[in-house]
PDB file of C-alpha atoms in Angstrom:
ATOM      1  CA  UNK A   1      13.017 -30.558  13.297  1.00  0.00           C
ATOM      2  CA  UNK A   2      10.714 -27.427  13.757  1.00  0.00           C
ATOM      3  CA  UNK A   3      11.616 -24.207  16.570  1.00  0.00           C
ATOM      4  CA  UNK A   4      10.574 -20.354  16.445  1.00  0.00           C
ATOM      5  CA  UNK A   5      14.133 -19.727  16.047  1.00  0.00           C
ATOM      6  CA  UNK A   6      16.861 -20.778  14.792  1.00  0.00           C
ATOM      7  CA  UNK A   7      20.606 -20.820  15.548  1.00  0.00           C
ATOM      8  CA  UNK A   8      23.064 -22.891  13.383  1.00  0.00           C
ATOM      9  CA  UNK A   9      26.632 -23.039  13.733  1.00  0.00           C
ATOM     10  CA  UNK A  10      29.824 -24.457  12.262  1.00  0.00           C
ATOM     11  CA  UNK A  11      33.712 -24.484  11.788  1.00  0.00           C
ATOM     12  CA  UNK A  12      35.123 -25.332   8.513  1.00  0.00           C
ATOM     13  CA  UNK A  13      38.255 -25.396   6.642  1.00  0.00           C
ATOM     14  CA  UNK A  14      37.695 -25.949   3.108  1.00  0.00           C
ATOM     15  CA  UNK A  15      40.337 -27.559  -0.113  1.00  0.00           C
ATOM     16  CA  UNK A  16      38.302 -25.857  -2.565  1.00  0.00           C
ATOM     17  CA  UNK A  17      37.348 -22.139  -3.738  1.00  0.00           C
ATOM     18  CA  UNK A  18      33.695 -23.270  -4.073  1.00  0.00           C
ATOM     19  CA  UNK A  19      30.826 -25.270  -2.136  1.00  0.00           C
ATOM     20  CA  UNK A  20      27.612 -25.439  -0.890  1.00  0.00           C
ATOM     21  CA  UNK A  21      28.312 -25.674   3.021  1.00  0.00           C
ATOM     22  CA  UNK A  22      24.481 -25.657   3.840  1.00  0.00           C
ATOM     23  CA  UNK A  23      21.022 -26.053   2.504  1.00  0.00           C
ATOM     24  CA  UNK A  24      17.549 -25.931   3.351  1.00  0.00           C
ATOM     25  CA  UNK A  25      14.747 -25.774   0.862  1.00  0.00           C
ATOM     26  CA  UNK A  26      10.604 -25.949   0.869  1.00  0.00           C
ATOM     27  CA  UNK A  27       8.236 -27.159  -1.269  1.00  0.00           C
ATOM     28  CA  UNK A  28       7.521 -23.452  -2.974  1.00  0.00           C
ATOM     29  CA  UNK A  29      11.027 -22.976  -3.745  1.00  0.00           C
ATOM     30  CA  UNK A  30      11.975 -21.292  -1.068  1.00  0.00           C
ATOM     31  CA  UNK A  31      15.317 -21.953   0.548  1.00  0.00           C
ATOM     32  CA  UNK A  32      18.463 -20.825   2.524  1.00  0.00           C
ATOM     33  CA  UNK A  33      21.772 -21.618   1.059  1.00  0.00           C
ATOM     34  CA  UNK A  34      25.279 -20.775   2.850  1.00  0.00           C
ATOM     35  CA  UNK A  35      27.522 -21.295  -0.482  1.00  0.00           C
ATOM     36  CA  UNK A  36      31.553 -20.299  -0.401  1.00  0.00           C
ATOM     37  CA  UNK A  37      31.762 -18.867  -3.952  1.00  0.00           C
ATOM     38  CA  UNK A  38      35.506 -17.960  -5.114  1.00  0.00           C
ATOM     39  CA  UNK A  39      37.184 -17.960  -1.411  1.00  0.00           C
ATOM     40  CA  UNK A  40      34.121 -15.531  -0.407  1.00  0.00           C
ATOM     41  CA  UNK A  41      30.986 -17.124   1.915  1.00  0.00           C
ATOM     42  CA  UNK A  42      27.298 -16.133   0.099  1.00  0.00           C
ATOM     43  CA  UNK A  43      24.145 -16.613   2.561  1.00  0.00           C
ATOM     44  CA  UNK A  44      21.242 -16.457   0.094  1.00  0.00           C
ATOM     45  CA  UNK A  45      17.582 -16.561   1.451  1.00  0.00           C
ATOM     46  CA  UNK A  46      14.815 -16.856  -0.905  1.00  0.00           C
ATOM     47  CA  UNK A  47      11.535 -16.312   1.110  1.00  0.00           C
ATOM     48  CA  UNK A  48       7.788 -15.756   0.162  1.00  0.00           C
ATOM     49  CA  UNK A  49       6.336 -15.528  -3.969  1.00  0.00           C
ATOM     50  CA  UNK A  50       9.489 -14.586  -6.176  1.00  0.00           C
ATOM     51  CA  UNK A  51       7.407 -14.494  -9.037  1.00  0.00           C
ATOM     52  CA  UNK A  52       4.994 -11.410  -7.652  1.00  0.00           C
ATOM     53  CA  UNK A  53       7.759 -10.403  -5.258  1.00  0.00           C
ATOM     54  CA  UNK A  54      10.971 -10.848  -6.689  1.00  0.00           C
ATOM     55  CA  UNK A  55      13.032  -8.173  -5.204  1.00  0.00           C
ATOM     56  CA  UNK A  56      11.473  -8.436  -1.673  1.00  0.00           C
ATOM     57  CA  UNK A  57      12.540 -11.981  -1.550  1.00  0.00           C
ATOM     58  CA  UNK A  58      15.636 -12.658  -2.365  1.00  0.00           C
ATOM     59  CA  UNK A  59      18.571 -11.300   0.287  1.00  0.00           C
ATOM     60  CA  UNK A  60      22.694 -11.992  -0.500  1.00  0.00           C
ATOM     61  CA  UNK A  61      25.096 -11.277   2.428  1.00  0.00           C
ATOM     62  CA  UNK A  62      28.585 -11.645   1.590  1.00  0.00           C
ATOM     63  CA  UNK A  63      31.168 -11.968   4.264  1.00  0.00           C
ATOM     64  CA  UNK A  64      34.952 -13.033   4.539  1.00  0.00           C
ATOM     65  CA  UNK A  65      37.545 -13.301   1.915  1.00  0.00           C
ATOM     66  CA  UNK A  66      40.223 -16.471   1.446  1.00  0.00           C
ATOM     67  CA  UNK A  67      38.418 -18.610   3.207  1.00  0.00           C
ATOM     68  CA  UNK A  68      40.047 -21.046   0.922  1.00  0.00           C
ATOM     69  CA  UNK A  69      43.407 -20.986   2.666  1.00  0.00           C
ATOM     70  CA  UNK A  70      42.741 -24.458   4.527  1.00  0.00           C
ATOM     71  CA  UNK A  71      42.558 -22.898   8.121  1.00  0.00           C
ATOM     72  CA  UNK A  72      39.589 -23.214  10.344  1.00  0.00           C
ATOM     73  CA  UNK A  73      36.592 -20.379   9.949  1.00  0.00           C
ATOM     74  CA  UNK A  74      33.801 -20.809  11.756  1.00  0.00           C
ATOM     75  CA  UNK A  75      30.085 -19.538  10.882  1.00  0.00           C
ATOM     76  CA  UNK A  76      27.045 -18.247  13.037  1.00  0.00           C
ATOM     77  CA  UNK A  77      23.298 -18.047  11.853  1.00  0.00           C
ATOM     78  CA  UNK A  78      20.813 -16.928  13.744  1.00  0.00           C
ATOM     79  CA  UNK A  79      17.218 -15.878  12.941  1.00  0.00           C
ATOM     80  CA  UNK A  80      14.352 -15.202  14.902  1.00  0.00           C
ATOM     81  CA  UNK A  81      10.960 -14.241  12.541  1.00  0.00           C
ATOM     82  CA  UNK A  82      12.434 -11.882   9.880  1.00  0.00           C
ATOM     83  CA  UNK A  83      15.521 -10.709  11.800  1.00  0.00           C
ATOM     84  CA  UNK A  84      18.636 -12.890  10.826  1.00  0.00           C
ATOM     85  CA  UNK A  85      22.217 -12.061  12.082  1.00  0.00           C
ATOM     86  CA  UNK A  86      25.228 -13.923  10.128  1.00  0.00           C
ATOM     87  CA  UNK A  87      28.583 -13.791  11.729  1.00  0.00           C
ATOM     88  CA  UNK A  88      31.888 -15.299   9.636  1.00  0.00           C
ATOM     89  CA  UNK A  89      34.615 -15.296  12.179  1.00  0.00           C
ATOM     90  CA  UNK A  90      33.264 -12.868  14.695  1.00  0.00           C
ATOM     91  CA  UNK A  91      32.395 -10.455  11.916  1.00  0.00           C
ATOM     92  CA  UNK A  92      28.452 -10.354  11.885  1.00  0.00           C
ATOM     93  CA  UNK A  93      25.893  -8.761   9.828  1.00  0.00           C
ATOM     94  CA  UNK A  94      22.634  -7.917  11.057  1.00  0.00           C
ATOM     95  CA  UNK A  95      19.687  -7.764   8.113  1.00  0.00           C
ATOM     96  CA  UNK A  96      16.037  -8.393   7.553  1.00  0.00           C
ATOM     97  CA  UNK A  97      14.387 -10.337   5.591  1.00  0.00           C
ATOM     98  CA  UNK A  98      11.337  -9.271   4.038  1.00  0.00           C
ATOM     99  CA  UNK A  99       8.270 -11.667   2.613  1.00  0.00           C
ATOM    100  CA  UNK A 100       6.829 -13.668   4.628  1.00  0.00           C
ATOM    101  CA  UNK A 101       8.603 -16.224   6.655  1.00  0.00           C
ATOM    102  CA  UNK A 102       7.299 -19.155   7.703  1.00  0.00           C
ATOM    103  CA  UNK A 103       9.296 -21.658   9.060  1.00  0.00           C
ATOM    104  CA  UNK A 104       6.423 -24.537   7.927  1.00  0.00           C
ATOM    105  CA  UNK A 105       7.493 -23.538   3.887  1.00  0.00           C
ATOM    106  CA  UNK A 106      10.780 -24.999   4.606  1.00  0.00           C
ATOM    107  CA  UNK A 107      11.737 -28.687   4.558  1.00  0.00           C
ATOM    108  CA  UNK A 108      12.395 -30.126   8.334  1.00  0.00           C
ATOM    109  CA  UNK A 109      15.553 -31.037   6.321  1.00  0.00           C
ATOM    110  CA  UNK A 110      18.906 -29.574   6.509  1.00  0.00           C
ATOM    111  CA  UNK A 111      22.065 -30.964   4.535  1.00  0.00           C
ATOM    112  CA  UNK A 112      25.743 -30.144   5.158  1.00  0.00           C
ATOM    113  CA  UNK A 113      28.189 -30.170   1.986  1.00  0.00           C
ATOM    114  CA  UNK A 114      25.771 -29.839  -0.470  1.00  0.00           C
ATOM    115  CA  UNK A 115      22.427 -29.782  -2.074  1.00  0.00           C
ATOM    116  CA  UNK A 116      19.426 -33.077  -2.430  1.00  0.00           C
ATOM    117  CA  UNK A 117      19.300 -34.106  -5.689  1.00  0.00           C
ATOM    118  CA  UNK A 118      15.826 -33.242  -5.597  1.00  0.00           C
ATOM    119  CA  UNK A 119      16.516 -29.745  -4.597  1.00  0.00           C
ATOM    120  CA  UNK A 120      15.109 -27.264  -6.970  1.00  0.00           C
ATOM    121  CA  UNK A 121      17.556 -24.220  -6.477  1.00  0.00           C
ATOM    122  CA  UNK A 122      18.696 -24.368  -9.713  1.00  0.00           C
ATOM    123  CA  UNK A 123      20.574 -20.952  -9.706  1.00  0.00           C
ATOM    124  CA  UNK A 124      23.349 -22.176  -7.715  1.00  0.00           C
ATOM    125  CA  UNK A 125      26.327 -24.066  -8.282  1.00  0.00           C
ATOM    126  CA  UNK A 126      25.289 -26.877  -7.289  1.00  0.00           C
ATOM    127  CA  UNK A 127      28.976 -27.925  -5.954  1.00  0.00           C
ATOM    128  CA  UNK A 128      29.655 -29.724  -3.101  1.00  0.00           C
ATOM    129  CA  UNK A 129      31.814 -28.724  -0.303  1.00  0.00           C
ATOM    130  CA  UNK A 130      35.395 -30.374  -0.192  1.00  0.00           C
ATOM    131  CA  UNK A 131      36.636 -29.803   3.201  1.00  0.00           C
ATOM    132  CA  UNK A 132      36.103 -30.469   6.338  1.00  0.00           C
ATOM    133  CA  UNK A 133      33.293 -29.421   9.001  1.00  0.00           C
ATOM    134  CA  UNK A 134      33.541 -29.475  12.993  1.00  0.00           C
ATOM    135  CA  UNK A 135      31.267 -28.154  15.600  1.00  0.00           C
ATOM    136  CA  UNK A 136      28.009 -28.690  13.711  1.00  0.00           C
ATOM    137  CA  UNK A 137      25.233 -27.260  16.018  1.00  0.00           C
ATOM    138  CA  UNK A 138      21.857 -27.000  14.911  1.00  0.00           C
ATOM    139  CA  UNK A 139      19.339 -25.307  17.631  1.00  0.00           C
ATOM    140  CA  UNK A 140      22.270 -27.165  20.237  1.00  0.00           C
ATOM    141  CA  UNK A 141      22.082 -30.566  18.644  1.00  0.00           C
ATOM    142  CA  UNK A 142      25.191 -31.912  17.534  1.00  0.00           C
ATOM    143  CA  UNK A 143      24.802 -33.076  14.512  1.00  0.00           C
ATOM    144  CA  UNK A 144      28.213 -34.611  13.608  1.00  0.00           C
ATOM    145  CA  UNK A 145      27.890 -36.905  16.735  1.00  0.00           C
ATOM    146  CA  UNK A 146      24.540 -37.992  15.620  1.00  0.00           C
ATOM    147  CA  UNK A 147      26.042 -39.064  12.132  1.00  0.00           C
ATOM    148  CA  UNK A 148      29.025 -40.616  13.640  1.00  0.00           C
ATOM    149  CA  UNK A 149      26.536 -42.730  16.051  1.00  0.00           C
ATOM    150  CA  UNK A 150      24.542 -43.321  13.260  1.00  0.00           C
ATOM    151  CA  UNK A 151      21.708 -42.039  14.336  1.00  0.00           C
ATOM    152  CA  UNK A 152      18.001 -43.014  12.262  1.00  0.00           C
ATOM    153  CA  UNK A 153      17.209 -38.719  11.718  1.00  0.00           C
ATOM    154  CA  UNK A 154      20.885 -38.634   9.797  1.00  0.00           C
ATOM    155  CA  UNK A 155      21.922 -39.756   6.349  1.00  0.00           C
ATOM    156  CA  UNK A 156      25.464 -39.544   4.861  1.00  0.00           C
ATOM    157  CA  UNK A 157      26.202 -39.729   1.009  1.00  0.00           C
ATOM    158  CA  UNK A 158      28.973 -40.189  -0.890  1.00  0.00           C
ATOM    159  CA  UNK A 159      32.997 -40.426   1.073  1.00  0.00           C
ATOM    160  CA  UNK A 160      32.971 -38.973   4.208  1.00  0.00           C
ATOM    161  CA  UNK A 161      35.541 -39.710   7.320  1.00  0.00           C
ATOM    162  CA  UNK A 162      35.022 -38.537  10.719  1.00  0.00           C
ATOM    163  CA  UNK A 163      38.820 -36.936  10.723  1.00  0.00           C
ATOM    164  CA  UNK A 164      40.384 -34.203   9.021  1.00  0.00           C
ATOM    165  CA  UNK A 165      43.646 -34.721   7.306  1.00  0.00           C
ATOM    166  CA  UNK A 166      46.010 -31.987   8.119  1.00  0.00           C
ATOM    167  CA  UNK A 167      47.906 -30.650   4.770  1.00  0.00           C
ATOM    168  CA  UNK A 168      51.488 -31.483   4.334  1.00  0.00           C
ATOM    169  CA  UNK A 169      53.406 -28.593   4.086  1.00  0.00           C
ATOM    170  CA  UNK A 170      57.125 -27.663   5.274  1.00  0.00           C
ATOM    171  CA  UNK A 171      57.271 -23.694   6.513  1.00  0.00           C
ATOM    172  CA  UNK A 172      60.076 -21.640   6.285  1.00  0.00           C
ATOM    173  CA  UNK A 173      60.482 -18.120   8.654  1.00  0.00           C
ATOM    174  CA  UNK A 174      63.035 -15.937   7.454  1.00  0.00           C
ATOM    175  CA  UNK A 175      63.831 -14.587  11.057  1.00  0.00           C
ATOM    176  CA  UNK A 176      66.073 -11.445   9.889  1.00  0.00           C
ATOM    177  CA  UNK A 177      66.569  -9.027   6.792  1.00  0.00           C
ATOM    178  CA  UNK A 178      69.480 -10.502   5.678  1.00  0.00           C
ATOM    179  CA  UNK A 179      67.887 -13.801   5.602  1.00  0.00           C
ATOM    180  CA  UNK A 180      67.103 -15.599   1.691  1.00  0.00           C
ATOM    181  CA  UNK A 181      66.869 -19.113   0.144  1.00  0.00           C
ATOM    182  CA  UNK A 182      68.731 -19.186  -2.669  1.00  0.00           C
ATOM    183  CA  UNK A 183      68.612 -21.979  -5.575  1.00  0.00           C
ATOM    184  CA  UNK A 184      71.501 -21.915  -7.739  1.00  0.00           C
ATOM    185  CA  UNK A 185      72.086 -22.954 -11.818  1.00  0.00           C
ATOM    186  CA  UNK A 186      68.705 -21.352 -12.909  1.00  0.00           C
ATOM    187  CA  UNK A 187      69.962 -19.641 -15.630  1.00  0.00           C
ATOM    188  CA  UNK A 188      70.052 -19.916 -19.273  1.00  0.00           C
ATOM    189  CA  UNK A 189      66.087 -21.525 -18.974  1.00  0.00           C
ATOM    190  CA  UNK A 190      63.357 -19.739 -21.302  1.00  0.00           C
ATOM    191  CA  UNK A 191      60.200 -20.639 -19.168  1.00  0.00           C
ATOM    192  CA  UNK A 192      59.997 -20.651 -15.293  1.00  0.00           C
ATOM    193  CA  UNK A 193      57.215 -21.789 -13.487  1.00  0.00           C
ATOM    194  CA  UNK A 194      56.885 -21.154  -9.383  1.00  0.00           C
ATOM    195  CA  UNK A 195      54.440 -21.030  -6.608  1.00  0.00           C
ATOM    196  CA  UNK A 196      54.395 -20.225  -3.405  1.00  0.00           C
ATOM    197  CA  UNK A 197      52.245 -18.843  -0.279  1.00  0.00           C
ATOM    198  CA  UNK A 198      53.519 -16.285   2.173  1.00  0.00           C
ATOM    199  CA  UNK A 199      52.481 -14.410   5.523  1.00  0.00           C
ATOM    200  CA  UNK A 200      54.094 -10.858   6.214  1.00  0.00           C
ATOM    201  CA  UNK A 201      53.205  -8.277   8.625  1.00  0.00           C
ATOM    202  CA  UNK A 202      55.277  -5.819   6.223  1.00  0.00           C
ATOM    203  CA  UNK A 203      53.935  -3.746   3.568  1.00  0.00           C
ATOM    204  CA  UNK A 204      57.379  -3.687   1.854  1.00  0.00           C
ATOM    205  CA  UNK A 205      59.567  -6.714   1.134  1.00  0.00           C
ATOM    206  CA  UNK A 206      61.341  -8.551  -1.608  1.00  0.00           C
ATOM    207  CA  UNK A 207      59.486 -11.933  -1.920  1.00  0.00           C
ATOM    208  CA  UNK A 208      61.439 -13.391  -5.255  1.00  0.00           C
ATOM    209  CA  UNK A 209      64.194 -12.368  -7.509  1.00  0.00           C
ATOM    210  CA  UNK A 210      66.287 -13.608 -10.645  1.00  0.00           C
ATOM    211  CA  UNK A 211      69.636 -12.251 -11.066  1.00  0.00           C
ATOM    212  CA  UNK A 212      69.991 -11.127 -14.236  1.00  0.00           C
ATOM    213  CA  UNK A 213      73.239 -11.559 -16.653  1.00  0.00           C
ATOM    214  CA  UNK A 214      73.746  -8.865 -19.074  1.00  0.00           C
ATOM    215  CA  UNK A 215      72.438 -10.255 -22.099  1.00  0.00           C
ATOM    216  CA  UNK A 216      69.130 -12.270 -19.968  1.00  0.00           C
ATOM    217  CA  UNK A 217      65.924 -11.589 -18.810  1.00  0.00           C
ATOM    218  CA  UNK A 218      65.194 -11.129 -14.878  1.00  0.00           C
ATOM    219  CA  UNK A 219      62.670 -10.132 -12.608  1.00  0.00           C
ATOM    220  CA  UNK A 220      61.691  -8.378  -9.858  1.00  0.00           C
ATOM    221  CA  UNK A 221      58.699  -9.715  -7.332  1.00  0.00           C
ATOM    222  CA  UNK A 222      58.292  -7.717  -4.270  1.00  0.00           C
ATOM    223  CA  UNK A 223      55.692  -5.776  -1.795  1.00  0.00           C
ATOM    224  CA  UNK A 224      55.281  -2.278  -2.428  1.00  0.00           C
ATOM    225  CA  UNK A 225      52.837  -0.234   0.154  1.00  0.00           C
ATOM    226  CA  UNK A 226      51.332  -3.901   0.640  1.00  0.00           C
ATOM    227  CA  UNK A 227      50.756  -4.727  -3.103  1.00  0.00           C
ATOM    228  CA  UNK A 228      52.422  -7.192  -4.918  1.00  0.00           C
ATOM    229  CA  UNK A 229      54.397  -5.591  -7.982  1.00  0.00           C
ATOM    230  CA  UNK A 230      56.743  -7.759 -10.750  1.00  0.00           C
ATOM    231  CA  UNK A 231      59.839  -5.710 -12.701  1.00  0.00           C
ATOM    232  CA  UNK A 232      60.435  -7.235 -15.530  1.00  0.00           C
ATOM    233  CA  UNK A 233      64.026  -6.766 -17.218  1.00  0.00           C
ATOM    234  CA  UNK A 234      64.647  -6.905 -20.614  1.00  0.00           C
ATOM    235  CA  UNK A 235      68.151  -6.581 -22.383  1.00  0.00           C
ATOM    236  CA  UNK A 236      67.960  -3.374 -24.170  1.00  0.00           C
ATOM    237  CA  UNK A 237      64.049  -2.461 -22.992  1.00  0.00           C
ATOM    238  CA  UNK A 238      62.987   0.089 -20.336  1.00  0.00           C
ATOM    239  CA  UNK A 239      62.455  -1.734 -17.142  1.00  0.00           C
ATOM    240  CA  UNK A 240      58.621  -2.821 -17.122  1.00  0.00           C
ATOM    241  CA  UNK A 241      56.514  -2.858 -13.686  1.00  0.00           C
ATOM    242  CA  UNK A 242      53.112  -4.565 -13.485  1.00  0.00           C
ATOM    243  CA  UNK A 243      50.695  -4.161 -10.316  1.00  0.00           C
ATOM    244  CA  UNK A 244      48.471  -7.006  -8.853  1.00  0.00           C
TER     245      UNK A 244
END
């Protein structure tokens, strides 16, 4: 598929940190990759000779943070000769690209969830995405209807369902200050392991605490001016705070 422009969009919610969401590559090694890299979404765009013009044709836009978190985000690229604009839930970032662009270099091939084997972008990570996609538009063609139709222009590899599996999890809203879960006969253990995930409009809060005996270790975690902070106790030490 060939157009003077072009406008791709898409909703995701990923399981993973990491993943290619979408690739497109040419025969001279030039490609655009939209890769989620640590919770973080990377568009890289490698136009024109990098060998005689490395600097002028390469371009990285980073947008969005926790994108990991297993909600819906949903992505916007647009470009028109050299001027691209990429929007990551309605936050967009306007940006040329230099070298030449020509929209014959690039492979009338575009993948979703990862790279061709025979790709040749070797500086990536080469992971696929683990998640799910909705919405896929390219230029107003659905393209997850055309795969679920099995239409001849689309190819799917490896497991892939046309559903998305909603996580399992069991909230809990603590609806006043006075409100706590409590789990009793902790005590006397020398490791403790816990996780958790929280939402809070409040910048101060306690979010986890071990009462402490005289003679035992406790702790301390809690929002301070919206950073999380841990007091560690120690019998006969001077109370210990760490920032993260």
């Amino acid at each position: 598929m060939s157009a003077l422009k072009d406008v791709i969009s898409l909703e995701f919610k990923a399981m993973q940190s990491d993943g290619i969401l979408l690739h497109r590559e040419g025969q001279n090694g030039d490609h655009i990759t939209l890769e989620l890299i640590k919770g973080k979404l990377s568009l890289f765009i490698n136009l024109g000779d990098t060998k005689t013009h490395p600097s002028n044709a390469q371009v990285n836009i980073t947008l969005g943070s926790l994108l990991d978190d297993q909600h819906w985000h949903s992505v916007l690229i647009e470009h028109f000769n050299n001027q691209v604009n990429f929007t990551v839930d309605k936050h967009t970032h306007h940006f040329h690209a230099k070298g030449e662009f020509n929209y014959l270099d690039l492979d009338y091939e575009l993948s979703f969830g990862g790279i061709p084997v025979r790709g040749k972008s070797g500086t990536l990570s080469r992971r696929n995405f683990h998640g799910c996609f909705e919405n896929i538009y390219y230029n107003g063609v659905n393209i997850i209807d055309l795969a679920r139709r099995h239409k001849s222009q689309i190819y799917l590899v490896g497991n892939a369902s046309f559903s998305c599996l909603e996580p399992q999890m069991v909230p809990v809203t603590f609806l006043s200050s006075s409100s706590y879960l409590a789990l009793t006969g902790t005590s006397g253990q020398e490791e403790i392991f816990m996780s958790f995930q929280f939402r809070t409009w409040n910048k101060e809060g306690l979010l986890l605490s071990s009462k402490p005996h005289q003679a035992s270790d406790g702790f301390l975690l809690y929002l301070s001016d919206g950073k999380i902070k841990i007091s560690l106790h120690k019998p006969g030490k001077v109370l210990s705070d760490i920032t993260a």
